[in-house]
Amino acid sequence: MKNTDDFILDIQGLKVHFEMKGGILQRTTGVVKAVDGIDLKIRRGEILGLVGESGCGKTTVGRAVLRLIDATEGEVYFEGKNLLDQSPKTLKPMRRQMQIVFQDPISSLDPRTKIGATIAEGLKVHRLQRWKQPFSTFLALLELATDIPLWLGLRWLHKRLREPAILGALIGILGSVASFFRALAAEWDQTGNIEISNSQIRQKVLDALQKVGLEKTHTNRFPHEFSGGQRQRIGIARALVLDPTFIVLDEPVSALDVSIQSQVLNLLKDLQQQLDLTLLFIAHNMSVIEHLCDRIAVMYLGKIVEVASREELFKNPQHPYTQALMSAIPIPDPKTKRERIILEGDVPSPLNPPRACRFHTRCREAIEICAIDEPPLIDIGNGHMCACHLRQPEAAEPTGDDVTSVLSEVSPS
Amino acid sequence: MTGYILRRLILAIPVIIGILFFTFALTRLLPSDPCRQQLQEHATEAVCREFNRRHGLDQPIPEQFRRYLGDIARGDFGDSFEYGYSVSRLMVERFPRTLELTVYAMLFAIIVGVPLGIISAYYHHSAIDVGTMVGANLGVSMPVFWLGLMLAYVFGVLLKDTIFWLPPGGSGVDTRPFYEVWGLSVEASETSIWTFIAHMDTLNPLLGGNLAGFWDNFRHMILPMAALGTIPLSIIARMSRSSLLEVLGQNYVRTARAKGVRERGVVFKHAFRNAMLPVVTIIGLSFGSLLSGAVLTETVFGLSGVGDALFSAITGRDYTVVQAFTIVIAIIFVFVNLVVDILYVFLDPRIRLE
Amino acid sequence: MIDKAMQNNGNNSSNGEHALLEVRGLKTHFFTRSGVVKAVDGVNLRVKRGQVVCIVGESGCGKSMTALSILQLVDKPGRIVEGEIYLEGEELTSKNRREMSQLRGSRISMIFQEPRSSLNPVFKVGKQLLEVLSIHKHAIAKTEREQQVVDLLRAVGIPDPKKRASNYPHEMSGGMAQRVMIAMGIACAPDLLIADEPTTALDVTIQAQVLDLMRKLRDELNIGIIFITHDMGVVAEMADIVAVMYAGTVVEEAPTESLFEEPLHPYTQGLIASIPIMGEFKDRLDVIPGTVPSLIDMPPGCRFASRCRARIEHNLEKCLDEEPELMEVRSGHSVRCWLYEEQDT
Ligand SMILES: Nc1ncnc2c1ncn2[C@@H]1O[C@H](COP(=O)(O)OP(=O)(O)OP(=O)(O)O)[C@@H](O)[C@H]1O
Ligand SMILES: Nc1ncnc2c1ncn2[C@@H]1O[C@H](COP(=O)(O)OP(=O)(O)OP(=O)(O)O)[C@@H](O)[C@H]1O
Ligand code: SF4
Ligand SMILES: [Mg+2]
Ligand SMILES: [Mg+2]
């Protein structure tokens, strides 16, 4: 059993609001409350699933945790240190331990870099940057330095030689030397096309590719030469190659066929077991969630409405939104037809979320109080957390929104 | 947005002071001294002591720098040792021509470079593409002087007596200041904005409605403009091409086609704006090197602009002039880059100035 | 519904009536530095009006390329090297650019796989949606078109559609961008809608809503839909006919029920066996062992042979030498596998 108090990540009161701007002066026209106050703890070596309606803020949570976007409010502790307080310098070593697989793989891949180099990039980034920076500065100086004597030399020659052709030839030679370096610098900047030379790095890259079911020959292809699912796997390989301790996976298997999807899920599970890897796994496919995750958090419109262990959530979903979600899962059998809970009413907007319980506008069971008071996320027994007025703990007394109490429940076997 | 612009401007101040300090130090580090360079064989001990006293060069260097900063803060760039009048006046006399040359070269580079890039990207791997790119690669590797001299030789000497002849040097006829033509009774002092504009060789006759004068002056600009603009033109053409090629392979371009947008709309509406993003950055960056290139071009074509003044200022150790011109170039550079950054926000909604 | 599909599927292929879409022997190859990638290598496909044909198959097997070939949108260095594509009897591969662009968006439209990168980052989504209408429905007044944009966004379940229309793509969540793509695909009520994994970024409740919307379109406007997906649950719910692809070819084609009841091709069997089933937790999920052979040098024989257990069990020699043809084993159920030839003879 895992140490229940060993939290690798602890999110407290996280809020991320986006200002919608419009007009020439970029004035604020509205605020999208993408994430509006969530608490979440993730144990070391745990796979936490995050599900919820499209647009409810899952990706935003993932990105805010890695500080890829700025949080409006709240704290995120990673290994006991508040990430949101770190300076770029102290953040850097922490960043190496945390990786993210983006929802939209193609936008996160550099179109000009072959994917072998893309995957290797993280491995060599240190060594490269150490001399890439001074190198380009050096070239810029060199360029300047060749310009000045050229110019002074010209003036001097101009006085003595009146024949433009001789002069031209002389300067032409000098100029080509300068521009050769200039071109070199430009090339260097443009193509991130670093050959993977180091055999150790190369081996790691190939291993990572093979683990996600891609081939050796794929390393020298560009991102647009792959299928959607292949690109998605490149994203996973890139994150895995760095041996992180924590990964945010944002819908990492949505474009994979079931066989390769299973292969990737098995791989993730192995890594969790062997290396104590911790994952925040965002997905829409509930059967994938069920097979991979130890615990599941359900989000609705910027809030967490339910957190429970896998068995609990799938056997005994409590929040009315979770119940609707479960009933809408398509079943891979054309003969079974199921009674589906159709969510009535317009989908509310995070620009102007409903007051009190955010689900009350569409909830079948809503009562008066739902539109007046916001239900806290409380333990309703067995460590099952739920934010709903109609779901109270059996032993009457609400425990308040104390997250830790939930986490002391036994982790899934 | 306004806040951002203000912050950028404020941040530019230390940069400019840094440049100030740097040029100040550099001029003092040059061997020889102003007195000896200016007065040559007349520079006796006594004369120089007087010269130094008059220009405040007898003070310790930190004190000189302090005074200089104070003067600058009051908008006074000091007097030139060589010309004997204020540097501001010299600037108003010389700078307009350099500025015009730079702007013409930039426009030339953009107006020719961008379409060339688009054509070669669109007809990727065709003869047009290969030809343009060979040309562009030659273009970047040709130094301004050499190209300038060749152009002057070809158009000014070889093509003499043909309709293609272009003046290989100097500037066009003097034209009446536009404010006089307009009958404005402005007080055009030597450092006023009126004089500054009136010193623009082509803008002044244009404002004054003197088309012949404009044409004559413009003709004198053509070769320098082509010489100066060739390098940025080649860079812009190459950049536009590779950027457009990349954009044309993007998924959203495919979406546009799938919507039934015609080819022209695909290129000019959907791809163009995205493709121009990196090009705009390059344009901003090359503005700086254009300015310094303009200085060189003037030397080749015998235009008396900043370049001419700067050269004699360096050889003559005319400290104030060197410093003043460097600062102005630095300020323009900072300003152009700010404009580019702001332009970026309008071109690319993903960028936010914060 | 499925009954209807079965009837539609009856043998009217031989009588003069045209299917909505007919793809014959399509081959799309990429001529790359390291060799010819045979992404699509002999695909046949038929779609009738009022029918949903689902394409499933291994990631990278050429589903998207088949779809793009139908629209003639394959980018260089790719090219359709062989095959014919008929849209209600009209041949498409011989059409010129202009004729094709008139068809696209109005008669055939496509919902792309990676939604966010398929939207232009510098234009507002409303504007991009409006563009489709402006191209193909210029007869309608502008204000009405703008109203339609909002209605379309609402129909695909985007909250606050009026405000959202002025969002840029990067300001939307993955699922919202995907719904904008869907709205774009159905905007002009095309005859043929090609949806390439259109619901991957949607949660199941919104997915259900979108699937309902598509079914409604199919029934009301009698359109044909090609639906590419990996979600077997969605297949079971949507499809009339399922085509299973493997390494550039269709290896099995069957009415949905028949396919789920008795998948014939060993690949299909493996695929269906590896579906994780809700409520039946397994610590390790089943996979089909082995990998697809490289599309650059496909070995002779059956493309699945190297991973096929049935071949070993039945000791089939032929599989390694000769490629089987797609043969109809049962009414409407065809498969490309030597196993069934053996049985027939
Ligand atoms: N950069 C941004 N600017 C403005 N709004 C944004 C930005 N990024 C996200 N949003 C908004 O924040 C909300 C949450 O988005 P997020 O991407 O986190 O959703 P999600 O839960 O990941 O949804 P999906 O499942 O569809 O990917 C959405 O309403 C979205 O429009
Ligand atoms: N430009 C290209 N150059 C070389 N090979 C390519 C290129 N584009 C695609 N391919 C290859 O063609 C094959 C088919 O790609 P396609 O996008 O059709 O796959 P898919 O079936 O849609 O897969 P997925 O389910 O992962 O989206 C892939 O193996 C891919 O690697
Ligand atoms: S043809 Fe042979 S190898 Fe191919 S699927 Fe059938 S049995 Fe297996
Ligand atoms: Mg998301
Ligand atoms: Mg695909």
PDB file of N, CA and C in Angstrom, chain B residues 274-334:
ATOM      1  N   ASN B 274      -0.395  34.725 -41.668  1.00  0.00           N
ATOM      2  CA  ASN B 274       0.426  33.864 -40.818  1.00  0.00           C
ATOM      3  C   ASN B 274       1.875  33.846 -41.283  1.00  0.00           C
ATOM      4  N   ALA B 275       2.047  33.847 -42.600  1.00  0.00           N
ATOM      5  CA  ALA B 275       3.406  33.753 -43.129  1.00  0.00           C
ATOM      6  C   ALA B 275       4.189  35.029 -42.861  1.00  0.00           C
ATOM      7  N   MET B 276       3.479  36.147 -42.749  1.00  0.00           N
ATOM      8  CA  MET B 276       4.173  37.413 -42.573  1.00  0.00           C
ATOM      9  C   MET B 276       4.701  37.614 -41.152  1.00  0.00           C
ATOM     10  N   LEU B 277       4.237  36.812 -40.210  1.00  0.00           N
ATOM     11  CA  LEU B 277       4.650  37.039 -38.821  1.00  0.00           C
ATOM     12  C   LEU B 277       6.170  37.044 -38.643  1.00  0.00           C
ATOM     13  N   PRO B 278       6.865  35.988 -39.068  1.00  0.00           N
ATOM     14  CA  PRO B 278       8.323  36.051 -38.901  1.00  0.00           C
ATOM     15  C   PRO B 278       8.963  37.123 -39.774  1.00  0.00           C
ATOM     16  N   VAL B 279       8.330  37.425 -40.917  1.00  0.00           N
ATOM     17  CA  VAL B 279       8.917  38.419 -41.811  1.00  0.00           C
ATOM     18  C   VAL B 279       8.914  39.796 -41.148  1.00  0.00           C
ATOM     19  N   VAL B 280       7.841  40.083 -40.424  1.00  0.00           N
ATOM     20  CA  VAL B 280       7.767  41.370 -39.740  1.00  0.00           C
ATOM     21  C   VAL B 280       8.918  41.515 -38.738  1.00  0.00           C
ATOM     22  N   THR B 281       9.199  40.445 -38.039  1.00  0.00           N
ATOM     23  CA  THR B 281      10.313  40.487 -37.094  1.00  0.00           C
ATOM     24  C   THR B 281      11.619  40.788 -37.817  1.00  0.00           C
ATOM     25  N   ILE B 282      11.812  40.110 -38.938  1.00  0.00           N
ATOM     26  CA  ILE B 282      13.040  40.310 -39.704  1.00  0.00           C
ATOM     27  C   ILE B 282      13.141  41.749 -40.192  1.00  0.00           C
ATOM     28  N   ILE B 283      12.007  42.293 -40.620  1.00  0.00           N
ATOM     29  CA  ILE B 283      12.018  43.675 -41.101  1.00  0.00           C
ATOM     30  C   ILE B 283      12.468  44.607 -39.983  1.00  0.00           C
ATOM     31  N   GLY B 284      11.911  44.398 -38.809  1.00  0.00           N
ATOM     32  CA  GLY B 284      12.308  45.237 -37.681  1.00  0.00           C
ATOM     33  C   GLY B 284      13.784  45.116 -37.384  1.00  0.00           C
ATOM     34  N   LEU B 285      14.259  43.885 -37.420  1.00  0.00           N
ATOM     35  CA  LEU B 285      15.669  43.684 -37.102  1.00  0.00           C
ATOM     36  C   LEU B 285      16.586  44.291 -38.166  1.00  0.00           C
ATOM     37  N   SER B 286      16.163  44.173 -39.422  1.00  0.00           N
ATOM     38  CA  SER B 286      17.083  44.649 -40.452  1.00  0.00           C
ATOM     39  C   SER B 286      17.087  46.173 -40.548  1.00  0.00           C
ATOM     40  N   PHE B 287      16.121  46.806 -39.909  1.00  0.00           N
ATOM     41  CA  PHE B 287      16.114  48.269 -39.941  1.00  0.00           C
ATOM     42  C   PHE B 287      17.392  48.823 -39.326  1.00  0.00           C
ATOM     43  N   GLY B 288      17.817  48.219 -38.257  1.00  0.00           N
ATOM     44  CA  GLY B 288      19.037  48.674 -37.593  1.00  0.00           C
ATOM     45  C   GLY B 288      20.251  48.562 -38.498  1.00  0.00           C
ATOM     46  N   SER B 289      20.375  47.385 -39.133  1.00  0.00           N
ATOM     47  CA  SER B 289      21.552  47.218 -39.980  1.00  0.00           C
ATOM     48  C   SER B 289      21.431  48.071 -41.236  1.00  0.00           C
ATOM     49  N   LEU B 290      20.189  48.382 -41.618  1.00  0.00           N
ATOM     50  CA  LEU B 290      19.995  49.273 -42.759  1.00  0.00           C
ATOM     51  C   LEU B 290      20.551  50.644 -42.461  1.00  0.00           C
ATOM     52  N   LEU B 291      20.290  51.122 -41.257  1.00  0.00           N
ATOM     53  CA  LEU B 291      20.771  52.450 -40.882  1.00  0.00           C
ATOM     54  C   LEU B 291      22.289  52.502 -40.972  1.00  0.00           C
ATOM     55  N   SER B 292      22.940  51.475 -40.426  1.00  0.00           N
ATOM     56  CA  SER B 292      24.401  51.508 -40.497  1.00  0.00           C
ATOM     57  C   SER B 292      24.861  51.291 -41.935  1.00  0.00           C
ATOM     58  N   GLY B 293      24.083  50.488 -42.676  1.00  0.00           N
ATOM     59  CA  GLY B 293      24.406  50.305 -44.088  1.00  0.00           C
ATOM     60  C   GLY B 293      24.259  51.604 -44.863  1.00  0.00           C
ATOM     61  N   ALA B 294      23.276  52.421 -44.468  1.00  0.00           N
ATOM     62  CA  ALA B 294      23.041  53.690 -45.143  1.00  0.00           C
ATOM     63  C   ALA B 294      24.270  54.569 -45.026  1.00  0.00           C
ATOM     64  N   VAL B 295      24.894  54.508 -43.873  1.00  0.00           N
ATOM     65  CA  VAL B 295      26.097  55.278 -43.643  1.00  0.00           C
ATOM     66  C   VAL B 295      27.174  54.903 -44.671  1.00  0.00           C
ATOM     67  N   LEU B 296      27.280  53.603 -44.918  1.00  0.00           N
ATOM     68  CA  LEU B 296      28.269  53.140 -45.887  1.00  0.00           C
ATOM     69  C   LEU B 296      27.888  53.526 -47.312  1.00  0.00           C
ATOM     70  N   THR B 297      26.603  53.350 -47.616  1.00  0.00           N
ATOM     71  CA  THR B 297      26.148  53.637 -48.969  1.00  0.00           C
ATOM     72  C   THR B 297      26.397  55.088 -49.345  1.00  0.00           C
ATOM     73  N   GLU B 298      26.172  55.958 -48.383  1.00  0.00           N
ATOM     74  CA  GLU B 298      26.402  57.378 -48.660  1.00  0.00           C
ATOM     75  C   GLU B 298      27.835  57.626 -49.072  1.00  0.00           C
ATOM     76  N   THR B 299      28.731  56.924 -48.430  1.00  0.00           N
ATOM     77  CA  THR B 299      30.134  57.109 -48.759  1.00  0.00           C
ATOM     78  C   THR B 299      30.381  56.759 -50.212  1.00  0.00           C
ATOM     79  N   VAL B 300      29.773  55.650 -50.648  1.00  0.00           N
ATOM     80  CA  VAL B 300      29.985  55.211 -52.027  1.00  0.00           C
ATOM     81  C   VAL B 300      29.401  56.201 -53.023  1.00  0.00           C
ATOM     82  N   PHE B 301      28.203  56.689 -52.712  1.00  0.00           N
ATOM     83  CA  PHE B 301      27.511  57.529 -53.694  1.00  0.00           C
ATOM     84  C   PHE B 301      27.710  59.017 -53.465  1.00  0.00           C
ATOM     85  N   GLY B 302      28.574  59.332 -52.550  1.00  0.00           N
ATOM     86  CA  GLY B 302      28.873  60.740 -52.323  1.00  0.00           C
ATOM     87  C   GLY B 302      27.653  61.552 -51.924  1.00  0.00           C
ATOM     88  N   LEU B 303      26.757  60.930 -51.189  1.00  0.00           N
ATOM     89  CA  LEU B 303      25.627  61.688 -50.637  1.00  0.00           C
ATOM     90  C   LEU B 303      26.094  62.254 -49.313  1.00  0.00           C
ATOM     91  N   SER B 304      25.854  63.525 -49.090  1.00  0.00           N
ATOM     92  CA  SER B 304      26.340  64.019 -47.807  1.00  0.00           C
ATOM     93  C   SER B 304      25.234  63.878 -46.768  1.00  0.00           C
ATOM     94  N   GLY B 305      25.281  62.730 -46.135  1.00  0.00           N
ATOM     95  CA  GLY B 305      24.328  62.466 -45.064  1.00  0.00           C
ATOM     96  C   GLY B 305      25.088  62.247 -43.779  1.00  0.00           C
ATOM     97  N   VAL B 306      24.514  61.467 -42.924  1.00  0.00           N
ATOM     98  CA  VAL B 306      25.144  61.189 -41.648  1.00  0.00           C
ATOM     99  C   VAL B 306      26.489  60.487 -41.833  1.00  0.00           C
ATOM    100  N   GLY B 307      26.543  59.595 -42.821  1.00  0.00           N
ATOM    101  CA  GLY B 307      27.725  58.774 -43.019  1.00  0.00           C
ATOM    102  C   GLY B 307      28.970  59.618 -43.205  1.00  0.00           C
ATOM    103  N   ASP B 308      28.800  60.598 -44.070  1.00  0.00           N
ATOM    104  CA  ASP B 308      29.894  61.490 -44.365  1.00  0.00           C
ATOM    105  C   ASP B 308      30.368  62.190 -43.093  1.00  0.00           C
ATOM    106  N   ALA B 309      29.412  62.739 -42.376  1.00  0.00           N
ATOM    107  CA  ALA B 309      29.731  63.479 -41.155  1.00  0.00           C
ATOM    108  C   ALA B 309      30.363  62.558 -40.123  1.00  0.00           C
ATOM    109  N   LEU B 310      29.803  61.344 -40.046  1.00  0.00           N
ATOM    110  CA  LEU B 310      30.298  60.420 -39.034  1.00  0.00           C
ATOM    111  C   LEU B 310      31.744  60.020 -39.336  1.00  0.00           C
ATOM    112  N   PHE B 311      32.021  59.814 -40.588  1.00  0.00           N
ATOM    113  CA  PHE B 311      33.372  59.406 -40.942  1.00  0.00           C
ATOM    114  C   PHE B 311      34.389  60.482 -40.566  1.00  0.00           C
ATOM    115  N   SER B 312      34.091  61.710 -40.955  1.00  0.00           N
ATOM    116  CA  SER B 312      35.064  62.748 -40.612  1.00  0.00           C
ATOM    117  C   SER B 312      35.089  62.985 -39.112  1.00  0.00           C
ATOM    118  N   ALA B 313      33.971  62.727 -38.454  1.00  0.00           N
ATOM    119  CA  ALA B 313      33.954  62.897 -37.002  1.00  0.00           C
ATOM    120  C   ALA B 313      34.855  61.865 -36.324  1.00  0.00           C
ATOM    121  N   ILE B 314      34.849  60.660 -36.854  1.00  0.00           N
ATOM    122  CA  ILE B 314      35.702  59.640 -36.238  1.00  0.00           C
ATOM    123  C   ILE B 314      37.169  59.974 -36.480  1.00  0.00           C
ATOM    124  N   THR B 315      37.519  60.277 -37.725  1.00  0.00           N
ATOM    125  CA  THR B 315      38.923  60.593 -37.999  1.00  0.00           C
ATOM    126  C   THR B 315      39.342  61.867 -37.274  1.00  0.00           C
ATOM    127  N   GLY B 316      38.395  62.803 -37.129  1.00  0.00           N
ATOM    128  CA  GLY B 316      38.746  64.060 -36.464  1.00  0.00           C
ATOM    129  C   GLY B 316      38.546  64.004 -34.959  1.00  0.00           C
ATOM    130  N   ARG B 317      38.199  62.858 -34.406  1.00  0.00           N
ATOM    131  CA  ARG B 317      37.936  62.727 -32.969  1.00  0.00           C
ATOM    132  C   ARG B 317      36.933  63.789 -32.517  1.00  0.00           C
ATOM    133  N   ASP B 318      35.910  63.966 -33.337  1.00  0.00           N
ATOM    134  CA  ASP B 318      34.880  64.946 -32.991  1.00  0.00           C
ATOM    135  C   ASP B 318      33.889  64.241 -32.066  1.00  0.00           C
ATOM    136  N   TYR B 319      34.269  64.152 -30.786  1.00  0.00           N
ATOM    137  CA  TYR B 319      33.540  63.332 -29.819  1.00  0.00           C
ATOM    138  C   TYR B 319      32.038  63.550 -29.836  1.00  0.00           C
ATOM    139  N   THR B 320      31.642  64.766 -29.731  1.00  0.00           N
ATOM    140  CA  THR B 320      30.211  65.066 -29.583  1.00  0.00           C
ATOM    141  C   THR B 320      29.394  64.548 -30.761  1.00  0.00           C
ATOM    142  N   VAL B 321      29.959  64.696 -31.944  1.00  0.00           N
ATOM    143  CA  VAL B 321      29.223  64.263 -33.132  1.00  0.00           C
ATOM    144  C   VAL B 321      29.045  62.734 -33.134  1.00  0.00           C
ATOM    145  N   VAL B 322      30.139  62.033 -32.849  1.00  0.00           N
ATOM    146  CA  VAL B 322      30.056  60.569 -32.833  1.00  0.00           C
ATOM    147  C   VAL B 322      28.999  60.117 -31.831  1.00  0.00           C
ATOM    148  N   GLN B 323      29.086  60.693 -30.638  1.00  0.00           N
ATOM    149  CA  GLN B 323      28.145  60.301 -29.590  1.00  0.00           C
ATOM    150  C   GLN B 323      26.708  60.589 -29.997  1.00  0.00           C
ATOM    151  N   ALA B 324      26.472  61.765 -30.497  1.00  0.00           N
ATOM    152  CA  ALA B 324      25.103  62.158 -30.824  1.00  0.00           C
ATOM    153  C   ALA B 324      24.502  61.237 -31.881  1.00  0.00           C
ATOM    154  N   PHE B 325      25.290  60.957 -32.926  1.00  0.00           N
ATOM    155  CA  PHE B 325      24.740  60.126 -33.984  1.00  0.00           C
ATOM    156  C   PHE B 325      24.466  58.706 -33.496  1.00  0.00           C
ATOM    157  N   THR B 326      25.359  58.212 -32.658  1.00  0.00           N
ATOM    158  CA  THR B 326      25.136  56.859 -32.145  1.00  0.00           C
ATOM    159  C   THR B 326      23.835  56.777 -31.351  1.00  0.00           C
ATOM    160  N   ILE B 327      23.621  57.795 -30.524  1.00  0.00           N
ATOM    161  CA  ILE B 327      22.409  57.776 -29.704  1.00  0.00           C
ATOM    162  C   ILE B 327      21.169  57.836 -30.581  1.00  0.00           C
ATOM    163  N   VAL B 328      21.212  58.699 -31.567  1.00  0.00           N
ATOM    164  CA  VAL B 328      20.020  58.831 -32.411  1.00  0.00           C
ATOM    165  C   VAL B 328      19.728  57.506 -33.113  1.00  0.00           C
ATOM    166  N   ILE B 329      20.779  56.878 -33.612  1.00  0.00           N
ATOM    167  CA  ILE B 329      20.560  55.589 -34.278  1.00  0.00           C
ATOM    168  C   ILE B 329      19.993  54.577 -33.283  1.00  0.00           C
ATOM    169  N   ALA B 330      20.534  54.593 -32.077  1.00  0.00           N
ATOM    170  CA  ALA B 330      20.045  53.655 -31.056  1.00  0.00           C
ATOM    171  C   ALA B 330      18.581  53.907 -30.748  1.00  0.00           C
ATOM    172  N   ILE B 331      18.225  55.188 -30.632  1.00  0.00           N
ATOM    173  CA  ILE B 331      16.830  55.515 -30.310  1.00  0.00           C
ATOM    174  C   ILE B 331      15.904  55.039 -31.430  1.00  0.00           C
ATOM    175  N   ILE B 332      16.325  55.285 -32.647  1.00  0.00           N
ATOM    176  CA  ILE B 332      15.482  54.851 -33.764  1.00  0.00           C
ATOM    177  C   ILE B 332      15.325  53.336 -33.746  1.00  0.00           C
ATOM    178  N   PHE B 333      16.405  52.676 -33.457  1.00  0.00           N
ATOM    179  CA  PHE B 333      16.380  51.219 -33.418  1.00  0.00           C
ATOM    180  C   PHE B 333      15.379  50.721 -32.372  1.00  0.00           C
ATOM    181  N   VAL B 334      15.472  51.304 -31.187  1.00  0.00           N
ATOM    182  CA  VAL B 334      14.557  50.928 -30.104  1.00  0.00           C
ATOM    183  C   VAL B 334      13.114  51.197 -30.521  1.00  0.00           C
TER     184      VAL B 334
END
